[in-house]
Amino acid sequence: MRFIKVEDLTLDVEQHVDVQGPLDDVFKSVLHRFGEGSTGPDGTPMQLQIEPFAGGRWFRDRGDGVQHLWGHVQVIKAPTLVELSGPMFMSYPAINHIEIKLEPIDDGTRVSLRHRALGLLEPAHKEGVTAGWATFLGAVKNDFTKAAGSPA
């Protein structure tokens, strides 16, 4: 008999990045990276779409009628907050909540991300989200690093 621990059923990841860009533009970049600008850690396009309004879908469209619902927009408060909830990439009993907060700082915008999940979480998914979110935040930062002409 295997006993399940609470730690096996939960995920709580927090990351942030400071971006040298104005709050409104960084918010647009976050939405872009949740949608058409999404890429995996290896740079492969994720084919995600986001409908940026409360109740809007966040889904992966792989073409030829193959789609995966990742979640819904729970809260959108431009330019400071986006919350998404749903199964994400997990095709098993799990619920996820993603919170992205943006706040102005002296030289740009701080983007803070928190991903929490509850369910029968696969260990590989728990391990992979840390790298995945680092890639996401790095892409947002890189959008502005390239625009400023600095090396990425």
Coordinates of C-alpha atoms in Angstrom, one line a residue:
M1 CA 0.0 0.0 0.0
R2 CA 1.4 3.4 -1.0
F3 CA 0.6 6.4 1.1
I4 CA 0.3 9.7 -0.7
K5 CA 1.8 12.8 1.0
V6 CA 0.4 16.3 0.5
E7 CA 3.8 17.2 -1.1
D8 CA 3.0 14.7 -3.8
L9 CA -0.3 16.4 -4.6
T10 CA 0.9 20.1 -4.7
L11 CA 3.1 22.4 -6.6
D12 CA 4.1 25.9 -5.7
V13 CA 6.6 27.7 -7.9
E14 CA 7.5 31.4 -7.6
Q15 CA 9.9 33.3 -10.0
H16 CA 10.4 36.8 -11.1
V17 CA 12.4 38.9 -13.6
D18 CA 13.2 42.5 -13.9
V19 CA 12.6 43.9 -17.4
Q20 CA 14.0 47.1 -18.8
G21 CA 10.7 48.2 -20.4
P22 CA 7.6 50.2 -19.6
L23 CA 4.8 48.5 -17.7
D24 CA 2.2 48.7 -20.5
D25 CA 4.6 47.2 -23.1
V26 CA 5.8 44.5 -20.7
F27 CA 2.2 43.5 -20.1
K28 CA 1.6 43.2 -23.9
S29 CA 4.8 41.0 -24.1
V30 CA 3.4 38.7 -21.3
L31 CA 0.2 38.2 -23.2
H32 CA 2.1 37.6 -26.4
R33 CA 4.3 35.0 -24.7
F34 CA 1.2 33.2 -23.3
G35 CA -0.2 33.1 -26.9
E36 CA 1.4 33.2 -30.3
G37 CA 4.9 34.1 -28.9
S38 CA 5.0 31.0 -26.7
T39 CA 8.0 28.6 -27.1
G40 CA 9.2 25.6 -25.2
P41 CA 12.6 25.5 -23.5
D42 CA 14.2 24.4 -26.7
G43 CA 12.7 27.3 -28.7
T44 CA 10.0 25.2 -30.5
P45 CA 6.8 27.2 -30.9
M46 CA 4.1 25.9 -28.5
Q47 CA 1.2 26.9 -30.7
L48 CA -0.7 28.5 -27.8
Q49 CA -3.5 31.0 -28.1
I50 CA -5.0 33.2 -25.5
E51 CA -8.2 35.2 -25.5
P52 CA -7.3 38.2 -23.3
F53 CA -10.6 38.7 -21.4
A54 CA -12.2 37.2 -18.4
G55 CA -13.4 33.7 -19.3
G56 CA -11.2 33.7 -22.4
R57 CA -9.6 30.4 -23.4
W58 CA -5.9 29.6 -23.2
F59 CA -5.4 26.7 -25.5
R60 CA -2.9 24.9 -27.7
D61 CA -3.9 24.5 -31.4
R62 CA -1.8 21.9 -33.1
G63 CA -3.7 22.1 -36.3
D64 CA -5.9 19.5 -38.1
G65 CA -8.5 19.8 -35.4
V66 CA -6.1 18.8 -32.6
Q67 CA -6.5 21.2 -29.6
H68 CA -5.8 21.1 -25.9
L69 CA -7.5 23.4 -23.4
W70 CA -4.9 24.7 -21.0
G71 CA -7.1 27.0 -19.0
H72 CA -9.2 30.1 -18.8
V73 CA -8.4 33.7 -18.0
Q74 CA -9.6 34.1 -14.5
V75 CA -8.5 37.7 -14.0
I76 CA -7.1 40.3 -16.3
K77 CA -6.3 43.8 -15.0
A78 CA -4.1 45.5 -17.6
P79 CA -1.3 46.3 -17.1
T80 CA -0.7 44.8 -13.7
L81 CA -2.3 41.3 -13.3
V82 CA -3.2 38.2 -15.3
E83 CA -4.5 35.0 -13.6
L84 CA -5.1 31.7 -15.5
S85 CA -6.7 28.6 -14.1
G86 CA -7.2 25.1 -15.6
P87 CA -5.5 21.8 -16.4
M88 CA -2.6 23.3 -18.5
F89 CA -0.6 20.5 -20.0
M90 CA -1.8 17.9 -17.5
S91 CA -4.1 15.3 -18.9
Y92 CA -5.0 13.9 -15.6
P93 CA -6.9 15.0 -12.4
A94 CA -5.2 18.4 -11.6
I95 CA -6.0 22.0 -11.4
N96 CA -3.5 24.8 -11.9
H97 CA -3.5 28.5 -11.0
I98 CA -1.0 30.9 -12.7
E99 CA -0.7 34.5 -11.3
I100 CA 1.5 37.1 -13.1
K101 CA 1.9 40.4 -11.4
L102 CA 3.6 43.4 -12.9
E103 CA 4.9 46.4 -11.0
P104 CA 6.9 49.4 -12.0
I105 CA 10.5 49.5 -10.6
D106 CA 13.1 52.2 -11.0
D107 CA 14.5 51.0 -14.3
G108 CA 11.5 49.1 -15.8
T109 CA 9.0 46.5 -14.7
R110 CA 9.2 43.5 -12.3
V111 CA 7.3 40.5 -13.5
S112 CA 6.4 38.1 -10.7
L113 CA 5.0 34.6 -11.5
R114 CA 3.4 32.1 -9.2
H115 CA 2.2 28.7 -10.3
R116 CA 0.3 26.6 -7.9
A117 CA -1.3 23.2 -8.7
L118 CA -3.2 20.5 -6.9
G119 CA -3.9 17.0 -8.1
L120 CA -2.3 13.7 -9.0
L121 CA 0.8 15.5 -10.3
E122 CA 3.4 13.6 -12.2
P123 CA 7.0 14.1 -10.9
A124 CA 8.3 15.0 -14.4
H125 CA 5.8 17.8 -14.6
K126 CA 6.6 19.1 -11.2
E127 CA 10.3 19.2 -12.2
G128 CA 9.7 20.6 -15.6
V129 CA 7.7 23.7 -14.7
T130 CA 10.6 25.5 -13.1
A131 CA 12.6 25.4 -16.3
G132 CA 9.5 26.2 -18.4
W133 CA 8.6 29.3 -16.4
A134 CA 12.3 30.4 -16.4
T135 CA 12.1 30.2 -20.2
F136 CA 8.9 32.1 -20.3
L137 CA 10.2 35.0 -18.1
G138 CA 13.5 35.0 -20.0
A139 CA 11.6 35.4 -23.3
V140 CA 9.7 38.4 -21.9
K141 CA 13.0 40.0 -20.7
N142 CA 14.7 39.2 -24.0
D143 CA 11.9 41.0 -25.9
F144 CA 13.2 44.2 -24.3
T145 CA 16.9 43.4 -24.3
K146 CA 16.8 42.9 -28.1
A147 CA 14.8 46.1 -28.5
A148 CA 17.4 48.1 -26.6
G149 CA 20.1 46.7 -28.8
S150 CA 21.9 44.9 -25.9
P151 CA 23.2 41.4 -26.4
A152 CA 20.6 38.9 -25.0

